[in-house]
Amino acid sequence: MWDNLKDFAGDFFVTGDPLIYGADVSIGLTLIAIVSALTYFKKWTWLWREWLTTVDHKRIGIMYVIASLLMLFRGGVDALLMRTQLAMPNLDFLEPEHYNAIFTTHGVIMILFMAMPLMFGLFNLVVPLQIGARDVAYPFLNSLSFWLFFMGAMLFNMSFVIGGSPDAGWLSYPPLSESFFSPGPGQDFYIWGIQISGIGSLMTGINFIVTILKMRAPGMKLMKMPMFTWSTLSSCLTIILAFPILTVTLALLFIDRYLGAHFFTLDGGGNPMMYINLIWMWGHPEVYIVVLPAFGIFSEVVATFSKKRLFGYKSMVFALMSISFFSFFTWAHHFFTMGSGADVNVFFAITTMLIAIPTGVKVFNWLFTMYRGRISFETPMLWTIGFIPCFVVGGMTGVLLSVAPADFQFHNSYFLIAHFHQVLIGGVAFGYFAGLYYWWPKVFGFKLHERIGKWAFWFWNIGFYVCFMPQYVLGLMGMTRRMNTYGWDRGWWELNLVSTIGGFLMGIGFLFQVWQILHSIKFMKKAPADPWNGRTLEWTIPSPAPMYNFATVPRVSERDPWWEEKLRREKGIMSPPPPAIEPIHMPKNSGIPIIMSACWFVAGFGFVFDWIWIAIPGLVGVAACMLAHSFNYNTDYYIPVDEIKRTEAAAKGAV
């Protein structure tokens, strides 16, 4: 029996690598510290009531942000491990199998478990405030969306220490991802982690489309919405069309692996190219899903810190919606080299070039907004200015890749690696950092330390160019992606060493951001309601925003309503007094979302290891939670007028 137990443990837990043993110890110590702290300070009940069961969009947004920053740390460590392996020729820092697993998990984590939740966090923190709403359209669904994302992310990350990580690449092309080449549980961790998380992403897209279209403040027509809200709408429209493709694609792959079907196995009558088409029909819109909200953030930041109206509002709206539309007609440029034929390649080359036009239009919008503006260079504006040259270079190299004959040379080389990191870090990460710095005072009630933030900005920016500019040259010299080692005779080591130094400089920038947050919490200085001299509705309410957001629902008659109101006040024109405060209808907290998501986690874990005795109870738990919620009629309450008045008075310092 003891031998059987040892054999099971040897297969169940990942062993044999000191790095993974170190991760095991770190995970164990972290869990012990968290449990001990919650027990010592008697915070278990508080944690359950205030956070784990909350349906408040602001708290859900905070949990999204915290989770995404943890995933940024995990994905960043993966990146530094890869860069360390490639710093010099013939290193054996990482075993080949471990290297394959790391570049697979790095891509999945950074796109799906870092960028997506950080985007959803900003949606939750900002959009209801910008449109004058008291919550999202479906608060229960919002909580369920977060917990499905979180459980999917935890299931995927568990593969690092249990069962083994997936190692077929971040898009898991067959035949590498089929059971013959990936027989262990790693690929099933990939499928079920993304499936569970993806259901939550689809729910979020639906939720925010309805919120934006149906819950805007009176008078806020579509063409009076803030630009970040427009970018959220365009991103969510893309989500609800793209993510069902991902769900079906991974379901077909799982059927191949679990039931022995042959959708994608060539020798069984299937076609792996069908998988590649399907995954990129989701994958390329996904790139725009995460970058569109960044464009909205830059628009808000540029207008605020230039103290001017955004130049070309209507053209910006048209550009955002055009990108959302054209993003579904460019996927085949990812495999120009796979023999689709000249006609197909020409079509997708043209559509890829066309989508660069609305993308470039926005850069001119931001530049003309800054032109003759009274620019101030706080950290949100620094990230925005740093983004512009970075994204221009990334866009230009993208247009180079859209030329099919040239792509035959660039394809799968480090030129491509440099391009998409230039767009995703310089566009997405810089954009979301700008948004976090910009709305941080509104969310938490205090500003982040400016000087430390500027150190973080410069380390990130300098490190980025040091890391990725050499990779363009490496790609032109013939270095291909997914290489875990190379010889001295290649002549690549100097540029790889420089690239690795740049990666560590970005890591130092992240450490400065952690220090900045901790320092700002320790020496917290309360922020006013409008610390940046903002333009939109979120800056009209206290910082942090009360549970109900607005004591009275605002009325909007123009774009930038708060900016226009301040201009009227300067001229001595006072707006009519707000209506009398009335009881506010709010949703009640619920524990069903976290319980249902935990049941999905259990079901996914059972399917990963082919343990039906675990998977079936998990699915039964999901059904039971759905049934329980369908008979729950006690889902809301009213905040009385006296409590609202006390909250408003306390926020204004009049208690």
XYZ file of C-alpha atoms in Angstrom:
655
model
C 0.000 0.000 0.000
C 2.833 2.371 0.877
C 4.447 1.774 -2.521
C 1.134 2.455 -4.285
C 0.767 5.672 -2.330
C 4.292 6.735 -3.266
C 3.626 5.984 -6.937
C 0.402 7.994 -6.832
C 2.108 10.949 -5.136
C 4.938 10.826 -7.669
C 2.464 11.101 -10.514
C 0.110 13.543 -8.800
C 2.673 16.105 -7.596
C 5.288 17.706 -9.821
C 8.724 16.601 -8.599
C 12.360 16.659 -9.614
C 12.887 20.414 -10.159
C 14.328 22.647 -7.396
C 12.417 25.649 -8.759
C 9.115 23.828 -8.309
C 10.082 22.692 -4.810
C 10.747 26.354 -4.021
C 7.332 27.246 -5.393
C 5.740 24.548 -3.219
C 7.359 26.030 -0.125
C 6.354 29.579 -1.089
C 2.738 28.572 -1.707
C 2.583 26.687 1.592
C 4.081 29.539 3.616
C 1.785 32.085 1.961
C -1.329 30.023 2.721
C -0.224 29.519 6.334
C 0.389 33.265 6.709
C -3.025 34.195 5.263
C -4.938 31.660 7.385
C -2.988 32.621 10.512
C -3.585 36.350 10.011
C -7.322 35.920 9.384
C -7.609 33.686 12.449
C -5.497 35.888 14.737
C -7.380 39.073 13.849
C -10.750 37.241 13.766
C -11.507 38.376 10.228
C -13.108 35.265 8.746
C -16.661 36.570 9.199
C -15.652 40.007 7.893
C -13.989 38.446 4.855
C -17.104 36.416 4.042
C -19.638 39.213 4.547
C -17.718 42.138 3.098
C -15.769 40.588 0.225
C -16.399 36.957 -0.678
C -20.180 37.443 -0.941
C -20.249 41.054 -2.151
C -22.158 42.129 -5.248
C -20.904 45.746 -5.054
C -19.264 46.501 -8.414
C -16.511 48.542 -6.762
C -15.392 45.757 -4.440
C -15.605 43.220 -7.259
C -13.420 45.587 -9.309
C -10.859 45.742 -6.493
C -10.738 41.941 -6.306
C -10.214 41.763 -10.074
C -7.301 44.226 -9.791
C -5.670 42.351 -6.903
C -5.971 39.029 -8.736
C -4.546 40.496 -11.949
C -1.546 41.996 -10.147
C -0.818 38.597 -8.584
C -1.021 37.052 -12.048
C 1.284 39.790 -13.376
C 3.824 38.705 -10.773
C 3.446 35.023 -11.735
C 3.620 35.729 -15.484
C 6.519 38.118 -14.965
C 8.508 35.500 -13.054
C 7.915 33.094 -15.951
C 9.268 35.725 -18.362
C 12.402 36.309 -16.272
C 13.039 32.572 -16.045
C 12.888 32.315 -19.839
C 15.111 35.339 -20.335
C 17.631 33.899 -17.836
C 17.728 30.635 -19.804
C 18.390 32.579 -23.037
C 20.858 35.091 -21.612
C 23.860 33.042 -22.720
C 24.382 30.129 -25.125
C 24.092 26.507 -24.023
C 22.703 27.249 -20.562
C 20.874 24.445 -18.748
C 19.125 26.657 -16.177
C 15.756 25.227 -17.336
C 15.173 21.747 -18.664
C 13.612 21.756 -22.174
C 10.290 20.376 -20.880
C 10.193 22.971 -18.104
C 10.977 25.738 -20.597
C 8.096 24.604 -22.826
C 5.737 24.644 -19.866
C 6.871 28.107 -18.817
C 6.401 29.786 -22.189
C 2.954 28.157 -22.421
C 1.813 29.340 -18.993
C 3.395 32.767 -19.477
C 1.274 33.514 -22.532
C -1.968 32.187 -21.061
C -1.515 33.974 -17.748
C -0.558 37.339 -19.207
C -3.420 37.453 -21.722
C -6.293 35.653 -19.998
C -5.469 35.891 -16.299
C -3.696 39.261 -16.092
C -4.860 41.565 -18.905
C -8.493 40.383 -18.975
C -9.171 40.679 -15.211
C -7.345 44.001 -15.006
C -9.611 45.217 -17.819
C -12.718 43.862 -16.059
C -11.558 45.454 -12.829
C -11.413 48.872 -14.468
C -14.820 48.268 -16.081
C -16.284 47.622 -12.637
C -14.519 50.466 -10.904
C -15.257 53.161 -13.463
C -18.108 52.536 -15.916
C -21.092 52.732 -13.509
C -19.635 55.922 -12.026
C -19.054 57.470 -15.455
C -22.627 56.877 -16.630
C -24.311 57.903 -13.374
C -25.497 54.385 -12.409
C -25.690 52.947 -8.909
C -24.538 49.490 -9.946
C -24.240 47.247 -12.976
C -27.341 45.782 -14.609
C -26.883 42.311 -13.073
C -24.985 42.501 -9.746
C -25.363 38.772 -8.982
C -24.035 37.869 -12.421
C -21.156 40.281 -11.884
C -20.093 38.464 -8.726
C -20.466 35.096 -10.460
C -18.315 36.357 -13.343
C -15.476 37.246 -10.997
C -15.527 33.986 -9.089
C -15.651 31.929 -12.284
C -12.597 33.817 -13.537
C -10.834 33.329 -10.208
C -11.571 29.603 -9.947
C -10.521 29.069 -13.563
C -7.269 30.912 -12.908
C -6.599 28.892 -9.752
C -7.316 25.623 -11.573
C -4.878 26.554 -14.327
C -2.160 27.703 -11.914
C -2.519 24.537 -9.859
C -0.944 22.653 -12.759
C 2.412 24.170 -11.823
C 2.672 21.952 -8.732
C 0.030 19.254 -9.314
C -0.144 17.077 -12.401
C 2.187 19.175 -14.551
C 1.761 22.335 -16.603
C 0.561 22.365 -20.214
C 3.460 22.620 -22.657
C 1.919 22.804 -26.142
C 2.110 26.609 -26.473
C -0.297 29.267 -25.245
C -2.769 28.474 -28.064
C -2.232 24.701 -27.846
C -2.105 23.778 -31.518
C -2.848 20.143 -32.378
C -1.268 17.685 -32.787
C 0.913 18.862 -29.867
C -2.164 19.307 -27.673
C -3.743 15.963 -28.591
C -3.540 13.058 -26.150
C -0.774 11.255 -28.085
C 1.734 14.123 -27.642
C 0.320 15.536 -24.357
C -0.890 12.472 -22.453
C -0.771 13.975 -18.955
C -3.263 16.237 -17.189
C -1.457 19.476 -18.109
C -3.423 20.069 -21.295
C -6.716 19.375 -19.506
C -5.776 21.934 -16.857
C -5.391 24.346 -19.784
C -8.783 23.457 -21.263
C -10.825 23.590 -18.082
C -9.066 26.571 -16.514
C -9.759 28.644 -19.623
C -13.285 27.231 -20.102
C -14.405 28.120 -16.580
C -12.771 31.541 -16.730
C -14.157 32.152 -20.226
C -17.744 31.637 -19.070
C -17.183 34.469 -16.594
C -15.701 36.681 -19.316
C -18.729 36.148 -21.550
C -21.063 37.026 -18.664
C -19.135 40.221 -18.011
C -19.447 41.242 -21.656
C -23.222 40.785 -21.569
C -23.505 42.573 -18.221
C -21.691 45.718 -19.290
C -23.418 45.979 -22.660
C -26.780 46.034 -20.865
C -25.434 48.389 -18.181
C -24.194 50.922 -20.725
C -27.214 50.745 -23.010
C -29.916 50.751 -20.316
C -28.576 52.429 -17.155
C -27.095 55.738 -18.286
C -28.045 58.886 -16.382
C -30.997 60.860 -17.778
C -29.844 62.997 -20.690
C -26.686 60.981 -21.406
C -27.201 60.056 -25.049
C -24.783 57.643 -26.676
C -22.788 60.475 -28.238
C -22.402 62.111 -24.823
C -20.835 59.085 -23.164
C -17.258 59.309 -21.856
C -14.701 57.726 -24.151
C -13.744 55.005 -21.664
C -17.385 53.911 -21.602
C -17.390 53.812 -25.415
C -14.244 51.681 -25.399
C -15.837 49.348 -22.845
C -18.906 48.965 -25.055
C -16.826 48.175 -28.153
C -14.714 45.670 -26.200
C -17.756 43.921 -24.721
C -19.467 43.671 -28.111
C -16.340 41.917 -29.352
C -16.314 39.625 -26.296
C -19.834 38.290 -26.830
C -19.029 37.443 -30.461
C -15.511 36.048 -29.924
C -15.626 34.046 -26.691
C -18.254 31.509 -27.823
C -15.745 30.526 -30.529
C -13.128 29.820 -27.855
C -15.631 27.821 -25.793
C -16.573 25.596 -28.730
C -12.962 25.168 -29.878
C -11.725 23.988 -26.480
C -14.791 21.770 -26.074
C -13.945 20.024 -29.371
C -10.321 19.591 -28.256
C -11.478 18.090 -24.954
C -13.797 15.681 -26.799
C -10.794 14.636 -28.889
C -8.750 13.977 -25.772
C -11.437 12.550 -23.496
C -13.678 10.567 -25.834
C -11.205 9.725 -28.593
C -12.854 11.837 -31.296
C -10.883 13.093 -34.290
C -11.921 16.677 -34.930
C -8.294 17.759 -35.123
C -6.312 14.526 -35.557
C -5.141 14.221 -39.148
C -4.662 10.449 -39.187
C -8.232 10.011 -37.882
C -9.869 12.086 -40.593
C -9.758 15.379 -38.723
C -7.963 18.585 -39.611
C -5.633 20.472 -37.252
C -5.945 23.533 -39.500
C -9.590 23.769 -38.448
C -8.424 24.244 -34.850
C -5.910 26.884 -35.903
C -8.570 28.798 -37.830
C -11.030 28.587 -34.930
C -8.534 29.559 -32.234
C -7.403 32.615 -34.200
C -10.989 33.584 -35.001
C -11.097 34.147 -31.246
C -7.426 34.975 -30.731
C -7.080 38.013 -32.936
C -10.265 39.764 -31.752
C -8.968 38.975 -28.252
C -5.969 41.240 -28.875
C -8.346 44.106 -29.639
C -10.638 43.177 -26.739
C -7.824 43.985 -24.312
C -6.399 47.010 -26.145
C -9.659 48.887 -26.876
C -10.254 49.842 -23.208
C -6.673 51.130 -23.049
C -7.552 53.526 -25.882
C -10.465 54.791 -23.795
C -8.180 55.289 -20.796
C -5.681 57.310 -22.834
C -8.520 59.471 -24.141
C -9.686 60.285 -20.603
C -6.173 60.923 -19.313
C -5.073 63.112 -22.247
C -8.145 65.323 -22.014
C -7.824 65.728 -18.234
C -4.113 66.495 -18.094
C -4.161 68.684 -21.218
C -7.158 70.564 -19.781
C -8.872 70.385 -23.164
C -11.757 68.601 -24.749
C -10.809 65.427 -26.562
C -10.078 66.264 -30.184
C -12.258 64.435 -32.715
C -14.727 62.740 -30.369
C -16.908 61.378 -33.202
C -13.935 60.089 -35.172
C -12.695 58.352 -32.030
C -16.050 56.630 -31.547
C -16.034 55.571 -35.209
C -12.472 54.287 -34.875
C -13.301 52.172 -31.804
C -16.334 50.582 -33.401
C -14.484 50.045 -36.693
C -11.699 48.197 -34.902
C -14.273 46.026 -33.142
C -15.818 45.145 -36.526
C -12.640 44.618 -38.556
C -10.999 42.550 -35.804
C -13.059 39.563 -36.994
C -11.648 39.713 -40.522
C -7.910 39.524 -39.896
C -7.296 36.156 -38.220
C -5.645 34.370 -41.162
C -2.648 36.729 -41.148
C -1.354 34.507 -38.330
C -0.724 31.697 -40.802
C 0.114 33.222 -44.167
C 2.762 30.500 -44.419
C 0.339 27.563 -44.217
C -0.638 27.357 -47.873
C -4.049 29.008 -47.870
C -3.461 30.400 -51.350
C -2.708 33.800 -52.829
C -6.332 35.021 -52.880
C -6.882 34.276 -49.202
C -3.550 35.816 -48.224
C -4.307 38.984 -50.207
C -7.729 39.385 -48.565
C -6.361 39.092 -45.035
C -3.340 41.253 -45.843
C -5.681 44.045 -46.989
C -7.979 43.759 -43.960
C -4.958 43.827 -41.657
C -3.725 47.005 -43.316
C -7.227 48.525 -43.156
C -7.519 48.007 -39.404
C -4.327 50.038 -38.976
C -6.180 53.140 -40.238
C -8.658 53.623 -37.334
C -5.886 52.540 -34.970
C -3.644 55.322 -36.293
C -6.468 57.880 -36.229
C -6.591 57.719 -32.443
C -2.927 58.601 -32.094
C -3.576 61.832 -33.991
C -6.632 62.478 -31.798
C -4.466 62.328 -28.689
C -1.660 64.419 -30.202
C -4.067 67.144 -31.338
C -5.713 67.102 -27.900
C -2.322 67.795 -26.327
C -1.523 70.493 -28.914
C -1.582 73.870 -27.154
C -2.941 72.261 -24.031
C -1.763 73.132 -20.531
C -0.191 69.734 -19.970
C 0.739 68.509 -16.494
C 2.962 65.485 -16.165
C 1.547 63.389 -13.335
C 2.093 59.634 -13.554
C -1.107 58.818 -15.533
C 0.002 61.275 -18.216
C 3.547 59.901 -18.224
C 2.265 56.404 -18.992
C 0.115 57.852 -21.764
C 2.979 59.759 -23.369
C 5.238 56.707 -23.005
C 2.614 54.635 -24.789
C 2.466 56.749 -27.968
C 5.944 56.140 -29.492
C 5.878 52.546 -28.262
C 2.542 51.813 -29.895
C 3.501 53.606 -33.112
C 6.530 51.317 -33.494
C 4.395 48.292 -32.629
C 1.784 49.318 -35.201
C 4.357 49.882 -37.924
C 5.910 46.464 -37.360
C 2.405 45.008 -37.413
C 1.834 46.494 -40.846
C 5.116 44.895 -41.952
C 3.786 41.545 -40.751
C 0.570 42.112 -42.716
C 2.543 41.944 -45.976
C 2.304 38.239 -46.814
C 5.663 37.894 -48.676
C 7.490 39.658 -45.850
C 5.669 37.572 -43.265
C 7.194 34.458 -44.809
C 10.516 35.766 -43.450
C 9.232 37.184 -40.140
C 6.891 34.330 -39.237
C 7.688 32.544 -35.953
C 10.834 34.616 -35.534
C 11.757 36.880 -32.650
C 10.678 39.801 -34.836
C 7.111 38.627 -34.195
C 7.816 38.200 -30.472
C 9.042 41.782 -30.269
C 6.043 43.086 -32.240
C 3.284 41.630 -30.133
C 5.032 42.464 -26.860
C 5.456 46.018 -28.150
C 1.701 46.221 -28.714
C 0.553 44.316 -25.639
C 2.948 45.829 -23.109
C 3.200 49.279 -24.693
C -0.534 49.379 -25.437
C -2.348 47.217 -22.916
C -0.086 47.215 -19.832
C 0.878 50.897 -20.112
C -2.785 51.776 -20.685
C -4.050 49.872 -17.677
C -1.262 51.281 -15.503
C -2.339 54.775 -16.588
C -5.925 53.893 -15.676
C -4.955 52.488 -12.273
C -2.976 55.603 -11.382
C -5.744 57.853 -12.703
C -8.702 56.269 -10.879
C -6.824 55.016 -7.806
C -7.842 58.048 -5.661
C -11.493 57.561 -6.603
C -11.390 53.882 -5.665
C -9.334 53.997 -2.465
C -9.568 57.617 -1.336
C -5.830 58.367 -1.505
C -3.303 59.049 -4.249
C -0.258 56.939 -4.981
C 3.159 58.433 -4.256
C 4.196 60.383 -7.346
C 7.990 60.219 -7.034
C 8.112 56.452 -6.550
C 5.617 56.109 -9.402
C 7.932 58.013 -11.723
C 10.823 55.708 -10.818
C 8.570 52.759 -11.718
C 7.621 54.431 -14.999
C 11.209 54.981 -16.102
C 12.368 51.484 -15.142
C 9.445 49.976 -17.054
C 10.006 52.131 -20.133
C 13.785 51.903 -20.343
C 13.638 48.200 -19.529
C 11.026 47.652 -22.230
C 13.132 49.123 -25.030
C 16.301 47.409 -23.773
C 14.427 44.093 -23.716
C 12.498 44.125 -26.986
C 14.404 46.274 -29.469
C 17.211 43.669 -29.688
C 14.597 41.003 -30.395
C 13.650 42.644 -33.702
C 17.267 42.266 -34.773
C 17.450 38.706 -33.447
C 14.408 37.842 -35.534
C 16.020 39.277 -38.654
C 19.153 37.268 -37.821
C 17.119 34.050 -37.858
C 16.358 33.343 -34.202
C 12.976 31.628 -33.949
C 10.534 31.583 -31.066
C 10.290 28.672 -28.592
C 14.026 27.983 -28.675
C 15.327 27.003 -25.262
C 19.021 27.188 -26.175
C 21.418 28.125 -28.968
C 25.099 27.821 -29.771
C 27.961 30.306 -29.634
C 28.328 30.087 -33.398
C 24.967 31.804 -33.977
C 26.185 35.247 -32.949
C 23.051 35.898 -30.904
C 24.364 35.942 -27.348
C 25.156 39.672 -27.035
C 21.644 40.757 -28.045
C 20.053 38.058 -25.886
C 22.069 39.198 -22.898
C 20.961 42.806 -23.456
C 17.356 41.637 -23.812
C 17.575 39.744 -20.531
C 18.941 42.834 -18.753
C 15.952 44.780 -20.065
C 13.569 42.142 -18.722
C 15.047 42.467 -15.250
C 14.807 46.266 -15.451
C 11.056 45.870 -16.031
C 10.960 43.543 -13.035
C 12.571 46.300 -10.939
C 9.886 48.665 -12.229
C 7.223 46.268 -10.925
C 8.945 46.171 -7.530
C 8.846 49.975 -7.449
C 5.093 49.793 -8.078
C 4.669 47.384 -5.158
C 6.751 49.716 -2.971
C 4.678 52.667 -4.179
C 1.421 50.992 -3.120
C 2.757 49.919 0.288
C 4.321 53.343 0.929
C 1.112 55.121 -0.023
C -0.952 52.884 2.277
C 1.402 53.519 5.202
C 1.527 57.306 4.711
C -2.022 57.623 3.440
C -3.152 61.143 2.584
C -6.861 61.484 1.883
C -7.627 62.560 -1.663
C -10.341 65.083 -2.517
C -13.305 64.108 -4.661
C -11.638 65.625 -7.747
C -7.849 65.281 -7.320
C -6.987 65.630 -11.051
C -9.457 68.393 -12.004
C -11.426 65.789 -13.950
C -14.163 66.094 -16.518
C -16.643 63.242 -16.018
C -19.271 62.216 -13.464
C -17.076 59.989 -11.278
C -15.262 63.093 -10.016
C -18.487 64.641 -8.654
C -18.853 62.150 -5.787
C -16.686 61.533 -2.691
C -13.489 59.487 -2.772
C -13.876 56.601 -2.205
C -17.335 56.368 -3.705
C -20.134 55.407 -1.276
C -21.899 52.070 -1.637
C -24.740 53.628 -3.647
C -22.437 55.834 -5.789
C -24.835 58.792 -6.247
C -27.163 60.102 -3.542
C -29.366 61.486 -6.322
C -29.211 60.343 -9.926
C -27.370 63.043 -11.955
C -28.785 64.622 -15.101
C -26.494 65.142 -18.104
C -26.911 67.669 -20.904
C -23.451 67.674 -22.535
C -20.198 65.784 -22.884
C -17.748 66.257 -20.011
C -20.603 67.262 -17.667
C -18.451 67.896 -14.587
C -15.994 70.081 -16.532
C -18.838 72.128 -17.990
C -20.392 72.471 -14.533
C -17.117 73.853 -13.146
C -16.915 76.367 -15.998
C -20.464 77.523 -15.250
C -19.613 77.950 -11.578
C -16.589 80.074 -12.476
C -18.971 82.358 -14.366
C -21.319 82.520 -11.376
C -23.992 80.372 -13.020
C -25.316 77.903 -10.501
C -27.150 74.742 -11.463
C -30.591 74.050 -10.014
C -30.507 72.212 -6.665
C -30.597 68.409 -6.848
C -33.877 66.641 -6.167
C -34.730 65.463 -2.676
C -32.968 62.313 -1.510
C -35.115 59.190 -1.662
C -34.522 55.633 -0.392
C -32.078 53.836 -2.714
C -32.775 50.356 -4.032
C -29.690 48.113 -3.761
C -28.929 44.389 -4.277
C -28.161 42.099 -1.327
C -24.940 40.153 -1.022
C -25.007 36.493 -1.996
C -22.809 33.498 -1.268
C -24.136 31.506 -4.222
C -21.640 32.884 -6.809
C -18.548 31.763 -4.908
C -20.109 28.391 -4.014
C -21.218 27.769 -7.615
C -17.787 28.722 -8.925
C -16.142 26.393 -6.397
C -18.378 23.609 -7.716
C -17.180 24.399 -11.247
C -13.610 24.168 -9.905
C -14.345 20.729 -8.432
C -15.951 19.546 -11.683
C -13.022 20.847 -13.742
C -10.525 19.173 -11.408
C -12.390 15.895 -11.790
C -12.348 16.090 -15.578
C -8.637 16.972 -15.588
C -7.750 13.697 -13.852
C -10.595 11.685 -15.380
C -12.121 11.237 -11.928
C -15.823 11.114 -12.674
C -16.559 10.509 -8.985
C -15.359 14.098 -8.415
C -16.628 15.711 -11.629
C -20.256 14.564 -11.260
C -20.743 15.948 -7.707
C -19.198 19.223 -8.902
C -21.720 19.513 -11.739
C -24.546 18.550 -9.366
C -23.385 21.360 -7.077
C -23.545 23.815 -9.980
C -27.110 22.731 -10.774
C -28.096 22.931 -7.104
C -26.768 26.498 -6.848
C -28.697 27.505 -9.952
C -31.866 25.951 -8.519
C -31.363 27.640 -5.147
C -30.897 31.024 -6.771
C -33.998 30.596 -8.935
C -36.102 30.298 -5.739
C -34.383 33.171 -3.927
C -36.747 36.134 -3.923
C -35.068 38.075 -1.111
C -32.417 39.695 -3.322
C -32.638 43.437 -2.608
C -33.250 46.109 0.024
C -33.557 49.884 0.390
C -31.046 52.227 2.014
C -33.100 54.678 4.145
C -32.814 58.431 3.607
C -31.296 59.069 7.050
C -28.443 56.663 6.371
C -27.761 58.282 2.997
C -27.645 61.738 4.593
C -25.266 60.541 7.304
C -22.995 58.966 4.689
C -22.965 62.123 2.571
C -22.310 64.313 5.600
C -19.436 62.107 6.747
C -17.923 62.217 3.256
C -18.030 66.018 3.319
C -16.508 66.191 6.803
C -19.696 67.543 8.361
C -20.383 64.842 10.953
